[in-house]
């Protein structure tokens, strides 16, 4: 028996992903080409780009290769720190696209002061070659419930077709897992000639950063993990969704006006789900019969629950569904559920390869019956047939074992994040001896654009400061159930009685205890007056009143700046943009506009 046990242990060591041989490419210098990098907001800065070639299988010599594009912001610091590499989420998100977004660019620029900052496209993402995005969509019939046998068959059929496409192109889909992905990162480090790198991983990027720490921890300086997803957390607990809903419920109760119109968010949500479970709603969309049942809403919640704009709309969405008003959401259900773009096949291979431990799976199954959203967070991966269709090898329990490390780590979580939870972050932290936690109360999964205070914490951490656990509060304004009625009321008064009367009514409704007049109402009214009614001056008047009624709201000032600029009032636009940027410097569009206007 001792011999058999020893043999089994030896075999386990051979297949342990943490022991797979890593063959880094030669440390030849990357060929960097200068170019002007421009963000989505129009902000430009000097950068460099290069391409690194990595093996499809790092443990196999002479096989296929993959090209990964990189961009670098080279620091001008006299004594630079370890280069900071951003690791995109998804899995399947493009790092190069992320770098262009206001959500990530300001933090990158903060790190750039003392270190090179690098964004790259992981294997199978963005413009990496070969591409695993074949332009395929899931084709679920519009009148088939998402959890039905018809839908499951459609998901499996789509998976089969994508797998066949990868084979015809000679792509080894089984090589698109987080072990090979982590070794790509190591190839990047070697090619950079850096002894150590600092990592900034968000969502799946945090999962990959942890995989890299486990395999190549000796070459890690510091790590920031946002929207944390541990190595055994690709499958999520249903209880995390329940906690998320309760957190939203608590936040709505803290707002006296919202509480008056939505006194029991979680109770209403439960009622809506129960009604749709018993009687799905049918909506006609362009001649198609679109069915919306309980699973459609559950799945939409978990797919969109990381986006702050969606989370803030939930009280309104639930109130509408409770009234039987499902028509506004039918296109969303079609787009994000039934006709959803498959995107890169890497998304599915990475997720399936990371797998789920028996312990985790057992807890998930036990939690499902008592939760509102059930197991929607894990669908369709929870379908055995769907997983099997991809033909991907599970990386095993050794891969999923918790990371134990003394590397300095900063974990960042948002309390309203419907994709990853604070509980998951706490679980990951157990093995991290030098970790600290930043909790952003009022933020969802898209966490970095909420407040410059968070960017400052991240910068100080990357510069070597040891941070204590802290909570940052950000303002959260929900879309209330009476928003459509209030918008219609204020707009009607503006058209029939004039904008001054509309503003007076808005101010009355703002202070009325039984009305939840939010900044969104005034933004909506201004939008209709401008775009539909062609009354730009009235729209400007509404926006001016909005900035007075909501003085800490940067978005209204941003909208006012755009309206004033369109009307030819440059000085007024500059003043509005200045107020917007002073309230939130992360609104880089305002910064760009001020630059153009000489303000």
Coordinates of C-alpha atoms in Angstrom, one line a residue:
X1 CA 0.0 0.0 0.0
X2 CA 2.9 2.3 0.7
X3 CA 4.3 1.8 -2.8
X4 CA 0.9 2.4 -4.3
X5 CA 0.4 5.6 -2.3
X6 CA 3.8 6.9 -3.3
X7 CA 3.1 6.1 -6.9
X8 CA -0.2 8.0 -6.7
X9 CA 1.6 11.0 -5.1
X10 CA 4.2 11.0 -7.8
X11 CA 1.6 10.9 -10.5
X12 CA -0.3 13.7 -8.8
X13 CA 2.9 15.8 -8.8
X14 CA 3.3 15.2 -12.5
X15 CA -0.1 16.5 -13.3
X16 CA -0.2 19.3 -10.7
X17 CA -0.6 22.5 -12.7
X18 CA 1.6 24.3 -10.3
X19 CA 4.4 21.9 -11.3
X20 CA 4.0 22.1 -15.0
X21 CA 7.3 23.1 -16.6
X22 CA 7.6 26.7 -17.8
X23 CA 9.7 27.4 -20.8
X24 CA 10.1 31.2 -21.1
X25 CA 11.1 32.6 -24.4
X26 CA 14.6 34.1 -24.6
X27 CA 14.9 37.4 -22.8
X28 CA 15.2 39.3 -26.1
X29 CA 14.2 42.9 -25.8
X30 CA 10.8 43.7 -27.1
X31 CA 10.7 45.9 -30.1
X32 CA 8.7 49.0 -28.9
X33 CA 7.3 51.4 -31.4
X34 CA 6.3 54.9 -30.2
X35 CA 2.7 56.1 -30.8
X36 CA 0.1 58.5 -29.5
X37 CA -2.3 56.7 -27.2
X38 CA -5.8 58.2 -27.1
X39 CA -8.5 57.3 -24.6
X40 CA -12.3 57.0 -25.3
X41 CA -12.6 60.5 -23.9
X42 CA -10.1 61.9 -26.3
X43 CA -7.2 62.3 -23.9
X44 CA -3.8 61.7 -25.6
X45 CA -0.4 60.8 -24.2
X46 CA 2.8 59.2 -25.4
X47 CA 3.0 55.4 -25.4
X48 CA 4.8 52.5 -27.0
X49 CA 3.5 49.2 -28.4
X50 CA 5.0 45.8 -29.1
X51 CA 4.1 42.2 -29.7
X52 CA 5.3 39.2 -27.8
X53 CA 5.2 35.7 -29.2
X54 CA 4.4 33.0 -26.6
X55 CA 4.0 29.2 -27.0
X56 CA 0.5 27.9 -27.2
X57 CA 1.7 25.3 -24.7
X58 CA 4.5 26.5 -22.5
X59 CA 5.6 23.0 -21.6
X60 CA 5.9 22.0 -25.3
X61 CA 8.7 23.1 -27.5
X62 CA 8.3 23.6 -31.2
X63 CA 4.5 23.9 -31.1
X64 CA 2.1 26.6 -32.2
X65 CA 2.6 30.1 -31.0
X66 CA 0.4 33.0 -30.0
X67 CA 0.9 36.8 -30.5
X68 CA 0.0 39.1 -27.6
X69 CA -0.1 42.9 -28.2
X70 CA 1.2 45.2 -25.5
X71 CA 1.2 48.9 -24.8
X72 CA 3.5 50.6 -22.4
X73 CA 3.5 54.0 -20.7
X74 CA 7.2 54.5 -19.9
X75 CA 7.7 56.4 -16.7
X76 CA 10.0 59.4 -16.5
X77 CA 10.9 58.6 -12.8
X78 CA 14.6 58.7 -12.0
X79 CA 14.3 55.5 -10.0
X80 CA 11.4 53.5 -11.4
X81 CA 9.6 50.9 -9.4
X82 CA 8.6 47.5 -10.6
X83 CA 6.5 47.7 -13.8
X84 CA 2.8 47.6 -13.2
X85 CA 0.9 45.2 -15.4
X86 CA -2.9 45.5 -15.7
X87 CA -4.7 42.1 -16.1
X88 CA -8.2 42.4 -17.6
X89 CA -11.3 40.6 -16.5
X90 CA -14.0 38.6 -18.1
X91 CA -12.4 36.2 -18.8
X92 CA -12.3 37.5 -22.4
X93 CA -11.9 41.3 -21.8
X94 CA -9.3 43.2 -23.8
X95 CA -6.6 44.9 -21.8
X96 CA -5.9 47.3 -24.6
X97 CA -9.5 48.4 -24.7
X98 CA -9.6 48.7 -20.9
X99 CA -6.6 51.1 -21.0
X100 CA -8.7 53.5 -23.2
X101 CA -11.6 53.7 -20.6
X102 CA -12.0 56.3 -18.0
X103 CA -12.5 53.5 -15.6
X104 CA -8.8 52.4 -15.7
X105 CA -6.8 55.2 -17.4
X106 CA -6.7 57.6 -14.4
X107 CA -5.3 54.9 -12.1
X108 CA -2.7 53.9 -14.8
X109 CA -1.6 57.5 -15.0
X110 CA -1.2 57.6 -11.2
X111 CA 1.0 54.6 -11.3
X112 CA 2.9 56.0 -14.3
X113 CA 4.5 58.7 -12.1
X114 CA 6.8 56.1 -10.5
X115 CA 6.7 53.0 -12.8
X116 CA 6.1 51.8 -16.3
X117 CA 2.5 50.7 -16.8
X118 CA 1.6 48.0 -19.2
X119 CA -1.7 46.9 -20.7
X120 CA -1.9 43.7 -22.8
X121 CA -4.4 41.4 -24.5
X122 CA -4.4 37.9 -23.0
X123 CA -4.4 34.9 -25.3
X124 CA -7.7 34.6 -27.1
X125 CA -8.8 38.2 -26.4
X126 CA -8.8 41.6 -28.2
X127 CA -6.3 41.7 -31.0
X128 CA -4.2 38.7 -29.8
X129 CA -3.5 36.2 -32.6
X130 CA -5.0 33.8 -33.3
X131 CA -8.5 35.3 -32.6
X132 CA -11.0 33.1 -30.9
X133 CA -13.9 35.4 -31.7
X134 CA -15.8 34.0 -34.6
X135 CA -18.8 36.3 -34.6
X136 CA -21.1 33.6 -33.3
X137 CA -24.2 34.4 -31.2
X138 CA -26.3 32.2 -28.9
X139 CA -29.5 31.5 -30.8
X140 CA -32.2 30.8 -28.2
X141 CA -35.8 31.1 -29.5
X142 CA -37.4 34.2 -28.2
X143 CA -40.3 32.3 -26.7
X144 CA -38.2 29.7 -25.0
X145 CA -37.5 30.2 -21.3
X146 CA -33.8 30.5 -20.5
X147 CA -33.8 27.5 -18.2
X148 CA -35.8 25.3 -20.5
X149 CA -34.6 22.2 -22.3
X150 CA -34.9 24.1 -25.6
X151 CA -32.5 26.8 -24.3
X152 CA -30.1 24.3 -22.9
X153 CA -30.0 22.5 -26.3
X154 CA -29.3 25.8 -28.0
X155 CA -26.5 26.7 -25.7
X156 CA -24.9 23.3 -26.3
X157 CA -25.3 23.5 -30.0
X158 CA -23.6 26.9 -30.1
X159 CA -20.7 25.5 -28.0
X160 CA -20.3 22.6 -30.5
X161 CA -20.2 24.9 -33.4
X162 CA -17.5 27.2 -31.8
X163 CA -15.4 24.2 -30.9
X164 CA -15.5 22.9 -34.5
X165 CA -14.4 26.3 -35.7
X166 CA -11.3 26.3 -33.3
X167 CA -10.4 22.8 -34.6
X168 CA -10.6 23.8 -38.3
X169 CA -8.2 26.7 -37.5
X170 CA -5.8 24.3 -35.7
X171 CA -6.3 26.0 -32.3
X172 CA -5.8 23.9 -29.2
X173 CA -8.7 25.2 -27.1
X174 CA -7.6 23.1 -24.1
X175 CA -4.4 25.3 -24.0
X176 CA -6.6 28.4 -23.2
X177 CA -6.5 28.0 -19.4
X178 CA -5.3 30.1 -16.5
X179 CA -2.1 28.1 -16.1
X180 CA -0.9 28.8 -19.6
X181 CA -2.3 32.4 -19.2
X182 CA -0.2 32.9 -16.1
X183 CA 2.9 31.7 -17.9
X184 CA 2.2 34.2 -20.7
X185 CA 2.5 36.8 -18.0
X186 CA 5.9 35.3 -16.9
X187 CA 7.0 35.5 -20.6
X188 CA 6.1 39.2 -20.5
X189 CA 8.2 39.7 -17.4
X190 CA 11.2 37.9 -18.9
X191 CA 10.9 39.9 -22.1
X192 CA 10.7 43.1 -20.2
X193 CA 13.9 42.2 -18.4
X194 CA 12.3 42.9 -15.0
X195 CA 13.2 41.0 -11.9
X196 CA 9.7 41.7 -10.5
X197 CA 6.4 43.0 -11.7
X198 CA 3.5 44.6 -9.8
X199 CA 0.1 43.3 -10.8
X200 CA -3.3 45.0 -11.0
X201 CA -6.0 42.4 -11.7
X202 CA -9.7 43.1 -11.8
X203 CA -12.4 40.4 -11.7
X204 CA -11.1 37.4 -13.6
X205 CA -7.9 39.4 -13.7
X206 CA -7.7 39.0 -10.0
X207 CA -8.1 35.2 -10.5
X208 CA -5.2 35.2 -13.0
X209 CA -3.1 37.4 -10.7
X210 CA -3.5 34.8 -8.0
X211 CA -2.6 32.0 -10.4
X212 CA 0.6 33.9 -11.3
X213 CA 1.4 34.5 -7.6
X214 CA 1.1 30.7 -7.0
X215 CA 3.4 29.8 -10.0
X216 CA 5.8 32.7 -10.1
X217 CA 5.4 34.5 -6.8
X218 CA 9.2 35.2 -6.5
X219 CA 8.8 37.7 -9.3
X220 CA 5.9 39.7 -7.8
X221 CA 6.5 43.0 -6.1
X222 CA 2.9 44.1 -5.1
X223 CA -0.6 43.2 -6.2
X224 CA -3.9 45.0 -6.4
X225 CA -6.9 42.8 -6.7
X226 CA -10.3 44.4 -7.5
X227 CA -13.6 42.6 -7.7
X228 CA -11.9 39.6 -6.2
X229 CA -12.4 36.1 -7.8
X230 CA -10.3 33.4 -6.1
X231 CA -8.9 30.2 -7.6
X232 CA -11.9 28.2 -6.4
X233 CA -14.4 31.0 -7.0
X234 CA -15.2 30.9 -10.7
X235 CA -18.5 29.3 -9.5
X236 CA -20.2 31.6 -7.0
X237 CA -22.4 30.9 -4.1
X238 CA -26.2 31.7 -4.4
X239 CA -26.0 33.2 -0.9
X240 CA -23.7 35.9 -2.3
X241 CA -26.6 37.0 -4.6
X242 CA -28.9 37.1 -1.6
X243 CA -26.4 39.3 0.4
X244 CA -26.2 41.6 -2.6
X245 CA -30.0 42.0 -2.8
X246 CA -30.1 42.7 1.0
X247 CA -27.4 45.3 0.6
X248 CA -29.4 47.1 -2.1
X249 CA -32.5 46.8 0.2
X250 CA -30.6 48.4 3.1
X251 CA -29.3 51.2 0.8
X252 CA -32.8 52.0 -0.4
X253 CA -34.1 52.1 3.1
X254 CA -31.5 54.7 4.0
X255 CA -33.1 57.2 1.5
X256 CA -36.2 58.5 3.1
X257 CA -37.8 59.6 -0.2
X258 CA -37.0 56.3 -1.9
X259 CA -38.2 54.4 1.1
X260 CA -41.6 56.1 0.7
X261 CA -42.0 54.7 -2.9
X262 CA -40.0 51.4 -2.5
X263 CA -40.5 50.4 1.2
X264 CA -39.4 46.8 0.7
X265 CA -37.1 46.2 -2.2
X266 CA -36.1 42.6 -1.4
X267 CA -39.7 41.7 -0.6
X268 CA -40.9 43.2 -3.9
X269 CA -38.2 41.4 -5.8
X270 CA -39.2 38.1 -4.3
X271 CA -42.8 38.8 -5.2
X272 CA -41.9 39.7 -8.8
X273 CA -39.9 36.5 -9.2
X274 CA -42.7 34.4 -7.8
X275 CA -45.3 36.0 -10.1
X276 CA -43.1 35.4 -13.1
X277 CA -42.4 31.9 -12.1
X278 CA -46.1 31.2 -12.1
X279 CA -47.0 33.3 -15.1
X280 CA -44.3 34.5 -17.5
X281 CA -45.0 37.7 -19.4
X282 CA -45.2 37.6 -23.2
X283 CA -44.1 40.8 -25.1
X284 CA -44.2 41.5 -28.8
X285 CA -40.9 42.9 -30.1
X286 CA -40.8 43.6 -33.8
X287 CA -43.2 40.7 -34.4
X288 CA -41.4 38.3 -32.1
X289 CA -43.1 36.8 -29.1
X290 CA -40.5 37.4 -26.3
X291 CA -41.2 35.6 -23.1
X292 CA -39.9 36.9 -19.8
X293 CA -40.1 34.5 -16.8
X294 CA -38.4 34.3 -13.5
X295 CA -35.1 32.9 -14.9
X296 CA -34.9 35.7 -17.4
X297 CA -34.9 38.3 -14.6
X298 CA -32.6 36.2 -12.4
X299 CA -30.1 35.9 -15.2
X300 CA -30.3 39.5 -16.3
X301 CA -29.6 40.5 -12.7
X302 CA -26.4 38.5 -12.4
X303 CA -25.2 39.4 -15.9
X304 CA -25.7 43.1 -15.4
X305 CA -25.3 43.2 -11.7
X306 CA -21.7 44.5 -11.8
X307 CA -22.6 47.6 -13.7
X308 CA -23.4 50.6 -11.4
X309 CA -25.9 52.1 -13.9
X310 CA -27.9 48.9 -13.9
X311 CA -27.7 48.4 -10.1
X312 CA -29.0 52.0 -9.6
X313 CA -32.0 51.2 -11.8
X314 CA -33.1 48.2 -9.9
X315 CA -35.8 49.8 -7.7
X316 CA -37.4 51.2 -10.9
X317 CA -37.0 48.0 -12.8
X318 CA -38.5 45.9 -10.0
X319 CA -41.4 48.4 -9.5
X320 CA -42.2 48.2 -13.2
X321 CA -42.2 44.4 -13.3
X322 CA -44.3 44.4 -10.1
X323 CA -46.9 46.4 -12.1
X324 CA -46.6 44.0 -15.0
X325 CA -44.7 46.5 -17.2
X326 CA -42.1 44.2 -18.9
X327 CA -42.0 45.8 -22.4
X328 CA -39.1 48.1 -21.7
X329 CA -36.9 45.1 -20.7
X330 CA -37.7 42.8 -23.5
X331 CA -35.0 44.0 -25.9
X332 CA -32.5 43.7 -23.0
X333 CA -33.6 40.2 -22.3
X334 CA -33.2 39.4 -26.0
X335 CA -29.8 41.0 -26.3
X336 CA -28.0 39.8 -23.2
X337 CA -29.7 36.4 -22.9
X338 CA -31.0 34.8 -26.0
X339 CA -29.0 36.5 -28.8
X340 CA -26.0 37.2 -26.7
X341 CA -22.7 37.3 -28.6
X342 CA -20.5 34.4 -27.7
X343 CA -17.4 36.5 -28.0
X344 CA -14.1 34.8 -27.6
X345 CA -14.1 31.1 -26.9
X346 CA -11.4 31.8 -24.4
X347 CA -14.1 33.0 -22.0
X348 CA -15.5 29.5 -21.7
X349 CA -12.3 27.4 -21.8
X350 CA -10.8 29.5 -19.0
X351 CA -13.8 29.3 -16.8
X352 CA -14.4 25.6 -17.4
X353 CA -10.7 24.7 -16.8
X354 CA -10.6 26.6 -13.5
X355 CA -13.6 24.5 -12.5
X356 CA -15.2 24.0 -9.1
X357 CA -14.2 21.9 -6.1
X358 CA -16.6 19.3 -4.8
X359 CA -16.8 21.2 -1.5
X360 CA -17.8 24.4 -3.3
X361 CA -20.3 22.6 -5.6
X362 CA -21.9 20.9 -2.6
X363 CA -22.5 24.2 -0.8
X364 CA -23.9 25.8 -4.0
X365 CA -26.4 23.0 -4.4
X366 CA -27.5 23.3 -0.7
X367 CA -27.9 27.1 -1.0
X368 CA -30.0 27.2 -4.2
X369 CA -33.5 26.4 -2.8
X370 CA -33.5 29.2 -0.3
X371 CA -32.3 32.1 -2.5
X372 CA -34.2 34.5 -4.8
X373 CA -31.7 34.3 -7.7
X374 CA -31.1 30.6 -7.3
X375 CA -28.1 29.4 -9.3
X376 CA -28.4 32.0 -12.1
X377 CA -24.8 33.2 -11.4
X378 CA -23.4 29.9 -12.6
X379 CA -25.7 29.3 -15.6
X380 CA -25.1 27.9 -18.2
X381 CA -21.8 26.5 -16.8
X382 CA -23.8 24.5 -14.3
X383 CA -25.3 22.6 -17.2
X384 CA -23.2 19.4 -17.6
X385 CA -23.9 19.2 -21.3
X386 CA -22.7 22.7 -21.9
X387 CA -19.4 22.2 -20.1
X388 CA -18.8 18.9 -21.8
X389 CA -19.4 20.4 -25.2
X390 CA -16.3 22.6 -24.9
X391 CA -13.9 19.6 -24.4
X392 CA -11.7 21.4 -21.9
X393 CA -9.7 19.7 -19.2
X394 CA -10.3 20.7 -15.5
X395 CA -7.1 22.0 -13.9
X396 CA -7.8 20.1 -10.7
X397 CA -7.8 20.6 -7.0
X398 CA -4.1 21.6 -6.7
X399 CA -4.8 24.5 -9.0
X400 CA -7.8 25.6 -6.9
X401 CA -6.0 25.4 -3.6
X402 CA -5.9 28.8 -1.8
X403 CA -2.9 31.0 -2.4
X404 CA -0.6 31.3 0.6
X405 CA 1.8 34.3 0.3
X406 CA 3.6 37.1 2.1
X407 CA 3.4 39.4 -1.0
X408 CA 1.8 42.7 -0.2
X409 CA -1.7 42.7 -1.6
X410 CA -4.5 45.3 -1.7
X411 CA -8.0 44.0 -2.1
X412 CA -10.8 46.3 -3.3
X413 CA -14.5 45.5 -3.2
X414 CA -17.7 47.4 -3.8
X415 CA -20.7 46.8 -1.5
X416 CA -23.2 46.9 -4.4
X417 CA -21.2 44.5 -6.6
X418 CA -23.5 41.8 -8.0
X419 CA -20.6 39.9 -9.7
X420 CA -18.1 39.4 -6.9
X421 CA -18.6 39.7 -3.2
X422 CA -16.8 41.0 -0.1
X423 CA -17.2 37.5 1.3
X424 CA -15.1 36.1 -1.6
X425 CA -12.4 38.7 -0.9
X426 CA -12.3 37.8 2.8
X427 CA -11.9 34.1 1.8
X428 CA -9.0 34.9 -0.5
X429 CA -7.4 37.1 2.1
X430 CA -7.1 34.2 4.6
X431 CA -3.9 33.0 2.9
X432 CA -2.4 36.4 2.3
X433 CA -0.3 37.4 5.2
X434 CA 0.3 41.0 4.2
X435 CA -3.0 42.0 2.8
X436 CA -5.3 45.0 3.4
X437 CA -8.8 45.7 2.3
X438 CA -10.5 48.8 0.8
X439 CA -14.3 48.6 0.8
X440 CA -16.1 51.1 -1.3
X441 CA -19.5 51.5 0.1
X442 CA -22.0 52.4 -2.7
X443 CA -19.8 51.1 -5.6
X444 CA -20.6 48.1 -7.8
X445 CA -18.1 46.0 -9.9
X446 CA -17.0 48.9 -12.1
X447 CA -15.3 50.4 -9.1
X448 CA -12.5 52.6 -10.1
X449 CA -14.4 55.6 -11.6
X450 CA -16.3 56.4 -8.4
X451 CA -13.9 58.6 -6.4
X452 CA -10.3 59.9 -6.7
X453 CA -9.9 58.8 -3.0
X454 CA -9.7 55.2 -4.2
X455 CA -7.1 56.1 -6.9
X456 CA -5.0 57.8 -4.2
X457 CA -5.1 54.7 -2.0
X458 CA -4.0 52.6 -5.0
X459 CA -1.2 54.9 -5.9
X460 CA 0.1 55.1 -2.3
X461 CA 0.0 51.3 -2.1
X462 CA 2.0 50.9 -5.3
X463 CA 4.5 53.4 -4.1
X464 CA 5.3 51.2 -1.1
X465 CA 3.0 52.5 1.6
X466 CA 1.4 50.0 3.9
X467 CA -2.3 50.7 4.1
X468 CA -4.8 49.8 6.8
X469 CA -8.2 48.4 6.1
X470 CA -10.5 51.2 5.2
X471 CA -14.0 52.0 3.9
X472 CA -14.6 54.7 1.4
X473 CA -18.2 56.1 1.0
X474 CA -19.5 57.2 -2.4
X475 CA -22.9 58.8 -3.1
X476 CA -25.4 56.4 -4.5
X477 CA -28.6 57.7 -6.2
X478 CA -31.1 55.1 -7.2
X479 CA -33.7 55.5 -10.0
X480 CA -37.0 55.5 -8.0
X481 CA -40.3 53.8 -9.0
X482 CA -42.0 57.2 -9.6
X483 CA -39.2 58.5 -11.9
X484 CA -41.2 58.1 -15.1
X485 CA -44.3 59.8 -13.7
X486 CA -42.2 62.7 -12.3
X487 CA -40.3 63.1 -15.6
X488 CA -43.6 63.2 -17.6
X489 CA -45.1 65.7 -15.1
X490 CA -42.2 68.2 -15.2
X491 CA -41.8 67.9 -18.9
X492 CA -45.5 68.5 -19.5
X493 CA -45.4 71.6 -17.3
X494 CA -42.4 72.9 -19.2
X495 CA -44.2 72.5 -22.5
X496 CA -47.6 73.8 -21.4
X497 CA -46.8 76.5 -18.8
X498 CA -43.1 77.3 -19.4
X499 CA -39.8 76.3 -18.0
X500 CA -40.0 78.6 -15.0
X501 CA -43.2 76.8 -13.9
X502 CA -41.5 73.4 -14.5
X503 CA -38.5 74.4 -12.3
X504 CA -40.8 75.7 -9.6
X505 CA -42.7 72.4 -9.6
X506 CA -39.5 70.4 -9.6
X507 CA -38.3 72.3 -6.5
X508 CA -41.6 71.6 -4.8
X509 CA -41.5 67.9 -5.6
X510 CA -37.8 67.7 -4.5
X511 CA -38.7 68.7 -0.9
X512 CA -42.0 66.8 -0.8
X513 CA -41.8 63.8 1.5
X514 CA -43.8 61.6 -0.7
X515 CA -41.9 62.2 -4.0
X516 CA -38.5 60.9 -5.0
X517 CA -37.4 63.5 -7.5
X518 CA -33.8 62.6 -8.4
X519 CA -31.2 64.2 -10.6
X520 CA -32.2 61.6 -13.3
X521 CA -35.6 63.2 -13.6
X522 CA -34.2 66.6 -14.5
X523 CA -31.6 65.0 -16.8
X524 CA -34.3 63.1 -18.6
X525 CA -36.5 66.2 -18.9
X526 CA -33.6 68.3 -20.3
X527 CA -32.9 65.5 -22.8
X528 CA -36.4 65.4 -24.1
X529 CA -36.6 69.2 -24.3
X530 CA -33.4 69.3 -26.3
X531 CA -33.5 66.3 -28.6
X532 CA -37.3 65.8 -29.1
X533 CA -38.8 69.3 -28.6
X534 CA -35.9 71.2 -30.0
X535 CA -35.9 73.7 -27.1
X536 CA -32.2 73.9 -26.1
X537 CA -32.6 77.0 -24.0
X538 CA -35.3 75.4 -21.9
X539 CA -33.1 72.3 -21.5
X540 CA -30.2 74.5 -20.3
X541 CA -32.6 76.2 -17.8
X542 CA -33.6 72.8 -16.4
X543 CA -30.0 71.6 -16.2
X544 CA -29.0 74.9 -14.4
X545 CA -31.8 74.3 -11.9
X546 CA -30.6 70.7 -11.5
X547 CA -27.0 71.8 -10.6
X548 CA -28.5 74.1 -8.0
X549 CA -30.8 71.4 -6.5
X550 CA -28.1 68.7 -6.7
X551 CA -24.9 70.7 -6.1
X552 CA -22.7 67.7 -5.6
X553 CA -23.7 65.9 -8.8
X554 CA -20.9 66.1 -11.4
X555 CA -22.9 64.5 -14.3
X556 CA -25.5 67.3 -14.4
X557 CA -22.6 69.8 -14.6
X558 CA -21.1 67.8 -17.4
X559 CA -24.4 67.7 -19.3
X560 CA -24.8 71.5 -18.7
X561 CA -21.4 72.1 -20.1
X562 CA -22.2 70.2 -23.3
X563 CA -25.5 72.1 -23.7
X564 CA -23.9 75.5 -23.2
X565 CA -21.1 74.7 -25.6
X566 CA -23.7 73.6 -28.2
X567 CA -25.5 77.0 -27.6
X568 CA -22.3 78.9 -28.2
X569 CA -21.7 79.9 -24.5
X570 CA -18.1 79.0 -24.2
X571 CA -17.5 80.8 -20.9
X572 CA -20.6 79.1 -19.4
X573 CA -19.4 75.7 -20.7
X574 CA -16.0 76.2 -19.2
X575 CA -17.5 77.0 -15.8
X576 CA -19.8 74.0 -15.9
X577 CA -16.9 71.7 -16.9
X578 CA -14.8 73.0 -14.2
X579 CA -17.4 72.3 -11.6
X580 CA -17.9 68.8 -12.9
X581 CA -14.2 68.0 -12.8
X582 CA -13.8 69.6 -9.3
X583 CA -16.5 67.2 -8.1
X584 CA -15.0 64.2 -9.8
X585 CA -11.6 64.5 -11.5
X586 CA -12.1 61.0 -12.9
X587 CA -14.6 62.4 -15.5
X588 CA -11.9 62.7 -18.0
X589 CA -14.3 63.9 -20.8
X590 CA -14.6 67.1 -18.8
X591 CA -10.9 67.4 -18.5
X592 CA -10.5 67.0 -22.3
X593 CA -13.2 69.6 -23.0
X594 CA -11.5 72.1 -20.7
X595 CA -8.2 71.5 -22.6
X596 CA -9.9 72.2 -25.9
X597 CA -11.6 75.3 -24.5
X598 CA -8.5 76.7 -22.9
X599 CA -10.1 76.4 -19.5

